[in-house]
Tab-separated table of C-alpha atoms and ligand atoms in Angstrom:
chain	number	residue	atom	x	y	z
A	1	MET	CA	0.000	0.000	0.000
A	2	GLY	CA	2.947	2.286	-0.383
A	3	GLY	CA	3.544	5.040	2.129
A	4	LYS	CA	3.007	4.828	5.818
A	5	VAL	CA	0.741	7.122	7.794
A	6	VAL	CA	2.124	8.160	11.168
A	7	THR	CA	-0.110	10.183	13.453
A	8	ILE	CA	1.326	12.324	16.226
A	9	SER	CA	-1.102	12.643	19.090
A	10	SER	CA	-1.176	13.474	22.790
A	11	GLY	CA	-4.448	14.105	24.523
A	12	LYS	CA	-3.201	17.099	26.452
A	13	GLY	CA	-2.435	20.241	24.536
A	14	GLY	CA	0.888	22.002	24.317
A	15	VAL	CA	3.104	19.008	24.958
A	16	GLY	CA	4.981	19.231	21.655
A	17	LYS	CA	2.993	17.485	18.909
A	18	THR	CA	3.513	20.186	16.338
A	19	THR	CA	7.164	20.540	17.259
A	20	ALA	CA	7.588	16.770	16.932
A	21	THR	CA	5.742	16.590	13.607
A	22	ALA	CA	7.791	19.386	12.051
A	23	ASN	CA	11.058	17.911	13.220
A	24	LEU	CA	10.229	14.373	12.199
A	25	GLY	CA	9.181	15.653	8.804
A	26	ILE	CA	12.485	17.436	8.321
A	27	SER	CA	14.518	14.522	9.644
A	28	LEU	CA	12.760	11.960	7.502
A	29	ALA	CA	13.251	14.164	4.460
A	30	SER	CA	16.926	14.576	5.273
A	31	LEU	CA	17.125	10.793	5.459
A	32	GLY	CA	16.014	10.780	1.850
A	33	LYS	CA	12.366	9.910	2.383
A	34	ARG	CA	9.492	11.456	0.510
A	35	VAL	CA	7.340	13.087	3.158
A	36	VAL	CA	4.066	14.955	3.547
A	37	VAL	CA	3.117	16.544	6.851
A	38	ILE	CA	-0.547	17.310	7.403
A	39	ASP	CA	-1.774	19.844	9.928
A	40	ALA	CA	-5.026	18.335	11.183
A	41	ASP	CA	-5.538	21.010	13.804
A	42	ILE	CA	-8.250	22.828	11.917
A	43	GLY	CA	-8.931	26.300	13.253
A	44	LEU	CA	-5.591	26.425	15.060
A	45	ARG	CA	-3.138	26.203	12.205
A	46	ASN	CA	0.451	26.101	13.433
A	47	LEU	CA	2.569	23.584	11.618
A	48	ASP	CA	3.079	26.128	8.811
A	49	VAL	CA	4.791	28.685	11.063
A	50	ILE	CA	6.851	26.092	12.873
A	51	MET	CA	8.160	24.961	9.484
A	52	GLY	CA	8.583	28.488	8.193
A	53	LEU	CA	6.117	28.012	5.333
A	54	GLU	CA	3.322	30.341	6.413
A	55	ASN	CA	3.680	32.837	3.608
A	56	ARG	CA	3.318	30.273	0.857
A	57	ILE	CA	-0.136	29.033	1.729
A	58	VAL	CA	-2.792	29.293	-0.943
A	59	TYR	CA	-5.115	26.385	-0.241
A	60	ASP	CA	-5.653	24.230	2.795
A	61	LEU	CA	-6.935	20.861	3.937
A	62	VAL	CA	-10.583	21.893	3.862
A	63	ASP	CA	-10.178	23.285	0.345
A	64	ILE	CA	-8.981	19.868	-0.757
A	65	VAL	CA	-11.763	18.020	1.019
A	66	GLU	CA	-14.415	20.351	-0.375
A	67	GLY	CA	-13.013	20.186	-3.890
A	68	ARG	CA	-11.856	23.788	-4.269
A	69	SER	CA	-8.284	22.655	-4.720
A	70	LYS	CA	-6.527	19.699	-6.216
A	71	LEU	CA	-4.424	17.812	-3.740
A	72	ARG	CA	-1.184	18.836	-5.414
A	73	GLN	CA	-2.183	22.487	-5.562
A	74	ALA	CA	-2.567	22.677	-1.808
A	75	MET	CA	0.719	20.979	-1.009
A	76	ILE	CA	3.470	23.405	-0.071
A	77	LYS	CA	6.969	22.382	-0.894
A	78	HIS	CA	9.625	22.936	1.737
A	79	LYS	CA	12.366	25.433	0.925
A	80	LYS	CA	15.197	23.063	1.674
A	81	PHE	CA	13.852	19.640	0.824
A	82	ALA	CA	12.387	18.927	-2.558
A	83	ASP	CA	10.558	15.871	-1.248
A	84	LEU	CA	8.972	17.448	1.822
A	85	PHE	CA	5.498	18.944	1.623
A	86	LEU	CA	3.017	20.523	3.982
A	87	ILE	CA	-0.748	20.401	3.800
A	88	PRO	CA	-1.868	23.243	6.055
A	89	ALA	CA	-4.960	23.262	8.210
A	90	ALA	CA	-7.795	25.651	7.470
A	91	GLN	CA	-7.694	28.539	9.855
A	92	THR	CA	-11.252	29.788	9.696
A	93	ARG	CA	-13.189	26.551	9.779
A	94	ASP	CA	-13.858	24.041	12.486
A	95	LYS	CA	-12.990	20.405	12.830
A	96	MET	CA	-16.337	19.199	11.573
A	97	ALA	CA	-15.402	20.380	8.082
A	98	VAL	CA	-13.328	17.216	7.712
A	99	SER	CA	-14.388	13.650	8.449
A	100	PRO	CA	-12.293	10.613	9.291
A	101	ASP	CA	-13.249	9.161	5.887
A	102	ASP	CA	-11.980	12.283	4.148
A	103	MET	CA	-8.657	11.751	5.864
A	104	VAL	CA	-8.525	8.142	4.760
A	105	ASN	CA	-9.212	9.089	1.158
A	106	LEU	CA	-6.668	11.869	1.203
A	107	THR	CA	-3.912	9.777	2.725
A	108	ASP	CA	-4.656	6.855	0.408
A	109	GLU	CA	-3.917	9.115	-2.490
A	110	LEU	CA	-0.728	10.362	-0.864
A	111	ARG	CA	0.488	6.869	-0.032
A	112	GLU	CA	1.060	6.244	-3.706
A	113	ASP	CA	3.703	8.935	-4.043
A	114	PHE	CA	5.185	9.312	-0.576
A	115	ASP	CA	7.037	7.201	1.945
A	116	TYR	CA	5.702	8.907	5.051
A	117	ILE	CA	2.591	10.910	5.736
A	118	LEU	CA	2.786	12.546	9.145
A	119	ILE	CA	-0.382	13.884	10.731
A	120	ASP	CA	-0.211	16.520	13.447
A	121	SER	CA	-3.232	15.784	15.599
A	122	PRO	CA	-5.026	18.453	17.576
A	123	ALA	CA	-5.232	18.138	21.351
A	124	GLY	CA	-8.306	16.499	22.833
A	125	ILE	CA	-10.210	13.329	22.097
A	126	GLU	CA	-12.861	14.577	19.763
A	127	ARG	CA	-13.404	14.960	16.058
A	128	GLY	CA	-9.987	16.374	15.232
A	129	PHE	CA	-8.314	13.506	17.029
A	130	ARG	CA	-10.576	11.003	15.268
A	131	ASN	CA	-9.673	12.556	11.937
A	132	ALA	CA	-5.992	12.169	12.671
A	133	LEU	CA	-6.357	8.662	14.045
A	134	GLU	CA	-8.516	7.050	11.381
A	135	PRO	CA	-5.912	6.759	8.595
A	136	ALA	CA	-2.988	5.974	10.925
A	137	ASP	CA	-0.761	2.952	10.482
A	138	GLU	CA	1.223	3.976	13.499
A	139	VAL	CA	0.573	6.418	16.308
A	140	LEU	CA	3.237	8.302	18.201
A	141	ILE	CA	2.025	9.666	21.512
A	142	VAL	CA	3.802	12.750	22.760
A	143	THR	CA	3.796	13.375	26.476
A	144	ASN	CA	5.709	15.374	29.050
A	145	PRO	CA	7.057	13.886	32.279
A	146	GLU	CA	4.292	15.478	34.243
A	147	VAL	CA	1.151	14.160	35.945
A	148	SER	CA	-1.566	15.683	33.783
A	149	ALA	CA	0.209	15.008	30.484
A	150	VAL	CA	0.814	11.361	31.386
A	151	ARG	CA	-2.743	10.929	32.546
A	152	ASP	CA	-4.092	12.299	29.283
A	153	ALA	CA	-1.657	10.147	27.356
A	154	ASP	CA	-3.076	7.100	29.105
A	155	ARG	CA	-6.567	8.093	28.070
A	156	ILE	CA	-5.567	8.553	24.457
A	157	ILE	CA	-3.668	5.267	24.467
A	158	GLY	CA	-6.848	3.526	25.583
A	159	LEU	CA	-8.797	5.118	22.748
A	160	ILE	CA	-6.102	4.250	20.230
A	161	GLU	CA	-6.197	0.623	21.302
A	162	ALA	CA	-9.973	0.578	21.243
A	163	ALA	CA	-9.832	1.831	17.660
A	164	ASP	CA	-7.462	-1.017	16.841
A	165	LYS	CA	-4.612	1.367	16.069
A	166	GLY	CA	-2.448	0.349	18.990
A	167	PRO	CA	-0.047	-0.099	20.510
A	168	GLY	CA	1.375	3.317	19.878
A	169	LYS	CA	4.839	4.448	20.762
A	170	LEU	CA	5.821	7.147	23.195
A	171	ILE	CA	7.769	10.314	22.708
A	172	ILE	CA	8.676	11.786	26.072
A	173	ASN	CA	9.294	15.447	25.447
A	174	ARG	CA	10.783	18.207	27.605
A	175	LEU	CA	12.652	15.947	29.970
A	176	LYS	CA	14.846	17.875	32.377
A	177	THR	CA	17.667	15.589	33.333
A	178	ASP	CA	18.856	17.667	36.248
A	179	MET	CA	15.409	17.622	37.797
A	180	VAL	CA	15.078	13.889	37.257
A	181	LYS	CA	18.378	13.432	39.031
A	182	LYS	CA	17.138	15.416	41.972
A	183	GLY	CA	14.054	13.227	42.060
A	184	GLU	CA	11.892	16.191	41.210
A	185	MET	CA	10.638	14.944	37.860
A	186	LEU	CA	9.260	11.679	36.518
A	187	SER	CA	12.009	9.841	34.680
A	188	SER	CA	11.467	8.210	31.303
A	189	ASP	CA	11.537	4.872	33.136
A	190	ASP	CA	8.747	6.058	35.402
A	191	VAL	CA	6.641	7.070	32.426
A	192	PHE	CA	7.313	3.725	30.815
A	193	ASP	CA	6.338	1.874	34.006
A	194	ILE	CA	3.087	3.759	34.187
A	195	LEU	CA	2.029	3.708	30.557
A	196	GLY	CA	3.602	0.437	29.482
A	197	LEU	CA	4.248	1.551	25.920
A	198	ALA	CA	7.500	1.319	24.029
A	199	ILE	CA	9.428	4.576	24.004
A	200	ILE	CA	10.537	5.761	20.583
A	201	GLY	CA	12.001	9.054	21.711
A	202	ILE	CA	13.219	10.983	24.717
A	203	ILE	CA	13.577	14.666	23.937
A	204	PRO	CA	15.275	16.965	26.411
A	205	GLU	CA	14.021	20.389	27.341
A	206	ASP	CA	15.937	22.711	25.075
A	207	GLU	CA	15.780	26.479	24.716
A	208	LEU	CA	16.776	26.122	21.108
A	209	VAL	CA	13.289	24.774	20.406
A	210	LEU	CA	11.923	28.231	21.075
A	211	SER	CA	14.576	29.886	18.934
A	212	ALA	CA	13.681	27.417	16.222
A	213	SER	CA	10.019	28.261	16.340
A	214	ASN	CA	10.883	31.956	16.369
A	215	SER	CA	12.766	31.569	13.138
A	216	GLY	CA	10.649	28.891	11.505
A	217	ILE	CA	13.591	26.542	11.173
A	218	PRO	CA	12.897	23.321	13.086
A	219	VAL	CA	15.469	22.529	15.712
A	220	THR	CA	16.597	19.296	14.100
A	221	LEU	CA	18.369	21.471	11.511
A	222	ASN	CA	20.416	22.955	14.330
A	223	LEU	CA	23.332	20.645	14.935
A	224	GLN	CA	24.013	22.241	18.322
A	225	SER	CA	20.658	21.181	19.658
A	226	LYS	CA	20.213	18.095	21.791
A	227	ALA	CA	16.488	18.175	21.208
A	228	GLY	CA	17.219	18.342	17.505
A	229	MET	CA	19.467	15.314	17.716
A	230	ALA	CA	16.895	13.450	19.734
A	231	PHE	CA	14.199	14.169	17.145
A	232	ASN	CA	16.532	12.989	14.444
A	233	ASN	CA	16.988	9.738	16.352
A	234	VAL	CA	13.223	9.317	16.506
A	235	ALA	CA	13.045	9.652	12.730
A	236	ARG	CA	15.680	6.981	12.322
A	237	ARG	CA	13.775	4.677	14.636
A	238	VAL	CA	10.620	5.357	12.628
A	239	ILE	CA	12.322	4.068	9.492
A	240	GLY	CA	13.412	0.999	11.409
A	241	GLU	CA	16.971	1.782	12.404
A	242	ASP	CA	18.135	0.584	15.773
A	243	VAL	CA	19.412	3.769	17.359
A	244	PRO	CA	20.582	3.785	20.971
A	245	PHE	CA	19.125	6.441	23.215
A	246	MET	CA	21.512	9.307	23.646
A	247	ASN	CA	22.939	10.009	27.039
A	248	LEU	CA	21.149	13.162	27.995
A	249	ASP	CA	23.059	13.807	31.168
A	250	ALA	CA	26.493	13.541	29.677
A	251	ASN	CA	26.769	17.270	29.140
A	252	PRO	CA	28.515	18.965	32.030
A	253	GLY	CA	31.457	16.816	32.971
A	254	ILE	CA	32.984	17.276	36.373
A	255	LEU	CA	35.651	19.539	34.986
A	256	GLN	CA	33.178	21.709	33.164
A	257	ARG	CA	31.064	21.892	36.242
A	258	LEU	CA	34.012	23.068	38.293
A	259	VAL	CA	34.761	25.716	35.735
A	260	GLY	CA	31.113	26.689	35.874
A	261	LEU	CA	31.292	26.975	39.641
A	262	LEU	CA	34.401	29.116	39.467
A	263	ASN	CA	32.663	31.344	37.001
A	264	GLY	CA	29.861	31.705	39.459
A	265	ARG	CA	27.288	29.677	37.501
B	1	MET	CA	18.524	5.260	33.867
B	2	ASN	CA	18.942	6.596	37.397
B	3	ASN	CA	22.422	6.222	38.637
B	4	LEU	CA	23.131	4.263	41.762
B	5	LEU	CA	23.766	7.253	43.951
B	6	SER	CA	20.534	8.987	43.216
B	7	ARG	CA	18.817	5.675	43.693
B	8	LEU	CA	20.360	5.171	47.108
B	9	PHE	CA	19.700	8.668	48.299
B	10	GLY	CA	16.545	9.226	46.333
B	11	ARG	CA	14.720	6.586	48.358
B	12	ALA	CA	15.212	8.128	51.742
B	13	ARG	CA	14.255	11.627	50.746
B	14	LYS	CA	11.327	11.067	48.452
B	15	GLY	CA	11.225	13.768	45.809
B	16	SER	CA	8.116	15.063	44.161
B	17	GLY	CA	8.876	12.868	41.159
B	18	ALA	CA	8.098	9.780	43.213
B	19	THR	CA	4.970	11.424	44.524
B	20	ALA	CA	3.936	12.119	40.951
B	21	LYS	CA	4.400	8.477	40.074
B	22	ASP	CA	2.322	7.262	43.025
B	23	ARG	CA	-0.434	9.717	42.304
B	24	LEU	CA	-0.490	8.766	38.653
B	25	ARG	CA	-0.697	5.081	39.477
B	26	PHE	CA	-3.656	5.735	41.702
B	27	VAL	CA	-5.535	8.020	39.383
B	28	LEU	CA	-4.967	5.840	36.316
B	29	GLN	CA	-6.151	2.749	38.112
B	30	HIS	CA	-9.503	4.400	38.565
B	31	ASP	CA	-9.550	6.124	35.187
B	32	ARG	CA	-8.981	2.821	33.441
B	33	ILE	CA	-11.929	1.051	35.032
B	34	ASN	CA	-14.003	4.201	34.992
B	35	LEU	CA	-14.767	3.928	38.681
B	36	PRO	CA	-13.770	6.825	40.895
B	37	PRO	CA	-12.150	6.118	44.286
B	38	GLU	CA	-15.177	6.995	46.394
B	39	ARG	CA	-17.490	4.786	44.336
B	40	MET	CA	-15.006	1.980	44.703
B	41	GLU	CA	-15.131	2.323	48.492
B	42	GLU	CA	-18.886	2.282	48.282
B	43	MET	CA	-18.762	-0.906	46.256
B	44	LYS	CA	-16.461	-2.545	48.776
B	45	ARG	CA	-18.838	-1.688	51.574
B	46	GLU	CA	-21.727	-3.156	49.620
B	47	ILE	CA	-19.851	-6.342	48.808
B	48	LEU	CA	-19.023	-6.772	52.451
B	49	ALA	CA	-22.541	-6.011	53.522
B	50	VAL	CA	-23.771	-8.896	51.367
B	51	ILE	CA	-21.172	-11.322	52.631
B	52	VAL	CA	-21.805	-10.626	56.299
B	53	LYS	CA	-25.411	-11.569	55.778
B	54	TYR	CA	-24.202	-15.124	55.277
B	55	LEU	CA	-20.835	-15.382	56.967
B	56	VAL	CA	-19.085	-14.178	60.045
B	57	VAL	CA	-16.268	-12.134	58.670
B	58	ASP	CA	-13.202	-10.796	60.365
B	59	LYS	CA	-13.803	-7.260	59.172
B	60	GLU	CA	-10.468	-5.943	60.327
B	61	ARG	CA	-8.626	-8.183	57.938
B	62	VAL	CA	-10.763	-7.835	54.861
B	63	GLU	CA	-8.867	-6.740	51.798
B	64	ILE	CA	-10.601	-5.949	48.559
B	65	ASP	CA	-8.188	-4.626	45.991
B	66	LEU	CA	-7.879	-3.751	42.391
B	67	GLU	CA	-4.882	-5.217	40.645
B	68	GLN	CA	-3.808	-3.975	37.281
B	69	ARG	CA	-1.497	-5.885	35.033
B	70	ASP	CA	-1.817	-3.335	32.273
B	71	ARG	CA	-4.269	-0.949	30.755
B	72	SER	CA	-6.766	-3.551	29.665
B	73	HIS	CA	-6.473	-6.163	32.375
B	74	SER	CA	-7.768	-5.291	35.778
B	75	LYS	CA	-8.575	-7.786	38.434
B	76	LEU	CA	-10.591	-7.328	41.541
B	77	THR	CA	-9.271	-9.505	44.335
B	78	ALA	CA	-10.854	-10.087	47.689
B	79	GLU	CA	-9.296	-11.575	50.742
B	80	ILE	CA	-12.072	-12.139	53.218
B	81	PRO	CA	-11.187	-14.023	56.393
B	82	VAL	CA	-14.171	-16.013	57.572
B	83	ALA	CA	-14.703	-17.155	61.123
B	84	ILE	CA	-15.615	-20.811	61.476
B	85	HIS	CA	-18.097	-21.518	64.152
B	86	THR	CA	-20.165	-24.657	63.799
B	87	ALA	CA	-21.677	-26.807	61.118
B	88	THR	CA	-24.641	-24.484	60.947
B	89	THR	CA	-22.520	-21.635	59.673
B	90	ALA	CA	-20.958	-23.916	57.137
B	91	ASN	CA	-24.240	-25.240	55.865
B	92	ARG	CA	-25.694	-21.880	55.432
B	93	ALA	CA	-22.689	-20.821	53.457
B	94	GLU	CA	-22.856	-23.866	51.242
B	95	GLU	CA	-26.521	-23.501	50.608
B	96	LYS	CA	-26.260	-19.963	49.461
B	97	ASN	CA	-23.131	-20.582	47.479
B	98	VAL	CA	-21.456	-17.531	48.820
B	99	VAL	CA	-18.366	-16.068	47.207
B	100	ALA	CA	-16.064	-17.016	50.035
B	101	ALA	CA	-17.518	-20.450	50.602
B	102	LYS	CA	-14.217	-22.288	50.231
B	103	GLY	CA	-12.941	-21.995	53.769
B	104	ALA	CA	-16.145	-22.319	55.707
B	105	GLY	CA	-17.923	-24.881	53.562
B	106	ALA	CA	-15.244	-27.457	53.025
B	107	ASN	CA	-13.644	-27.460	56.414
B	108	GLY	CA	-16.824	-27.243	58.385
B	109	ALA	CA	-18.303	-30.275	56.693
B	110	ASN	CA	-15.261	-32.527	56.549
B	111	ASN	CA	-13.460	-32.456	59.841
B	112	GLY	CA	-16.503	-31.419	61.762
B	113	ALA	CA	-14.182	-30.152	64.422
B	114	ASP	CA	-15.593	-27.676	66.829
B	115	THR	CA	-12.661	-25.329	66.594
B	116	GLU	CA	-14.703	-22.449	67.713
B	117	ASP	CA	-13.118	-19.332	66.399
B	118	GLU	CA	-10.529	-20.503	63.960
B	119	ALA	CA	-10.527	-18.049	61.147
B	120	GLU	CA	-9.906	-19.402	57.717
B	121	ASP	CA	-8.835	-17.230	54.853
B	122	ALA	CA	-11.193	-17.619	52.035
B	123	SER	CA	-9.962	-15.730	49.095
B	124	ALA	CA	-12.197	-15.008	46.238
B	125	GLU	CA	-10.908	-13.676	43.023
B	126	ALA	CA	-13.427	-12.118	40.808
B	127	GLU	CA	-13.185	-13.099	37.179
B	128	GLU	CA	-10.592	-11.153	35.324
B	129	ALA	CA	-12.468	-8.121	34.253
B	130	GLU	CA	-11.918	-6.505	30.938
B	131	THR	CA	-11.572	-2.845	31.536
B	132	PRO	CA	-14.596	-1.056	30.235
B	133	LYS	CA	-13.299	1.555	27.916
B	134	ALA	CA	-16.080	4.028	27.895
B	135	ILE	CA	-15.854	6.322	24.960
B	136	GLU	CA	-17.981	9.175	26.115
B	137	ASP	CA	-16.788	11.453	23.411
B	138	GLU	CA	-18.466	9.334	20.755
B	139	LYS	CA	-21.632	11.239	21.303
B	140	SER	CA	-20.163	14.230	19.613
B	141	ASP	CA	-18.839	12.225	16.717
B	142	GLN	CA	-20.763	10.242	14.269
B	143	GLY	CA	-19.839	7.048	15.995
B	144	ASP	CA	-17.380	5.669	13.521
B	145	GLN	CA	-15.240	3.691	15.932
B	146	GLY	CA	-17.478	3.614	18.918
B	147	ASP	CA	-18.449	-0.017	18.635
B	148	SER	CA	-14.984	-1.321	19.365
B	149	ALA	CA	-15.106	-0.252	22.978
B	150	GLU	CA	-16.085	-3.591	24.404
B	151	ASP	CA	-14.310	-6.157	22.303
B	152	GLU	CA	-10.867	-7.334	21.254
B	153	LYS	CA	-8.802	-5.766	23.949
B	154	SER	CA	-6.960	-8.926	24.612
B	155	LYS	CA	-3.694	-7.830	23.120
B	156	PRO	CA	-1.225	-6.537	25.635
B	157	GLY	CA	-0.198	-2.925	25.690
C	1	LIG	N1	11.834	19.917	23.872
C	1	LIG	C1	11.356	21.161	24.094
C	1	LIG	N2	12.105	22.063	24.792
C	1	LIG	C2	11.627	23.306	25.000
C	1	LIG	N3	10.443	23.757	24.583
C	1	LIG	C3	9.652	22.905	23.888
C	1	LIG	C4	10.069	21.572	23.610
C	1	LIG	N4	9.086	20.966	22.902
C	1	LIG	C5	8.115	21.877	22.756
C	1	LIG	N5	8.420	23.045	23.331
C	1	LIG	C6	7.601	24.267	23.393
C	1	LIG	O1	6.328	23.916	23.888
C	1	LIG	C7	5.326	24.678	23.297
C	1	LIG	C8	4.228	23.787	22.749
C	1	LIG	O2	4.739	23.020	21.681
C	1	LIG	P1	3.818	22.557	20.472
C	1	LIG	O3	3.124	23.699	19.860
C	1	LIG	O4	4.644	21.702	19.593
C	1	LIG	O5	2.776	21.660	21.254
C	1	LIG	P2	1.429	20.992	20.695
C	1	LIG	O6	1.286	19.706	21.403
C	1	LIG	O7	1.455	20.946	19.221
C	1	LIG	O8	0.346	22.053	21.177
C	1	LIG	P3	-1.219	22.057	20.749
C	1	LIG	O9	-1.868	20.997	21.576
C	1	LIG	O10	-1.661	23.435	21.137
C	1	LIG	O11	-1.292	21.798	19.302
C	1	LIG	C9	5.999	25.534	22.239
C	1	LIG	O12	6.188	26.816	22.753
C	1	LIG	C10	7.319	24.846	22.022
C	1	LIG	O13	8.308	25.749	21.645
C	2	LIG	MG1	-0.018	21.683	17.826
């Protein structure tokens, strides 16, 4: 059936779905895959700005579904990668404008020409989530190491399994290693114990993510960024590579720390 | 993932991370079976109220617990110590086929000993219950996947 549809979901809002989708899209494209990312968050379009493609939008997802635009016309090509495209969400419509069947039809068409179709799911468990879930071959669940985000992830995982789309895989985003060490944050092991799903990515908290969204250049293109590297590793795991998890707490060695202390940090 | 040191010291001084984990465990246990903590306590009281109609139960030692192997397999277990008095108690229990009949019924009938207050642990394990995955949000949708809530959750998570 050609390409694979990967949905990025979370339950709770603001945990990093759009950030993850943009970065996975870029990473997969840089690995030589043909990729389409779809913003399924109708009414709250965001993937376009995170990818720096906002000023190229002519048509959107609802235009395609309602026949005002051909599929190809609405696909925005990325500046850097010839085989990376964005289908933006409609900004002035609501989620009912698209049905789960529409999403299946759309992605079936895309499967023929692309290796990966990534869908950025909206927060919540309603129509928008159903739209994103229905065509999925695989679901990545983004969560933060935090009580409410993990709880909502559990809820979504239950719904994904009930819809026969499980088991998904976890992306634990915004992990703060120093806090975990102090025992003041859930560790990735804790989250795994609680949710019982395989972890496909552990992404550290990284200020460069904000810089990246400021500039519209996803952080995985920044070689200095640990979060960027971690997202890149997720992409490689998605295509089936066996990539070890990076050591997130390797950064300040004892020497560096001493220097930091002397410098009053 | 934790290094040994933080493991050794982390235990004694429990950080808020551990608290988070405990709280999550608790809240998810109830979320997953869609039965809030207070309702669960109510249910336990009702279960016990039924049993004491038929058996003399050592109430102090009753334990009714929810065990969760994973998201879709929850098991209600009950440990209900039953006091063995005389054959009459046993017969009544047998007759009514009470949940915790094992201890009282069998022993009472067979050895017929008049060990007055020997308490026997009768443990009853309720059938492994498939977690009901209520999909309340289906109302707002057109019900495309709603049917799958009750079936085929046998695969592990
Ligand atoms: N690893 C990270 N380190 C630092 N900041 C991050 C990280 N991941 C995400 N963020 C920040 O978190 C915020 C929310 O991210 P994002 O928009 O990707 O979440 P979302 O799940 O798509 O939200 P929504 O549910 O509203 O669609 C953004 O400001 C983003 O910059
Ligand atoms: Mg988003």
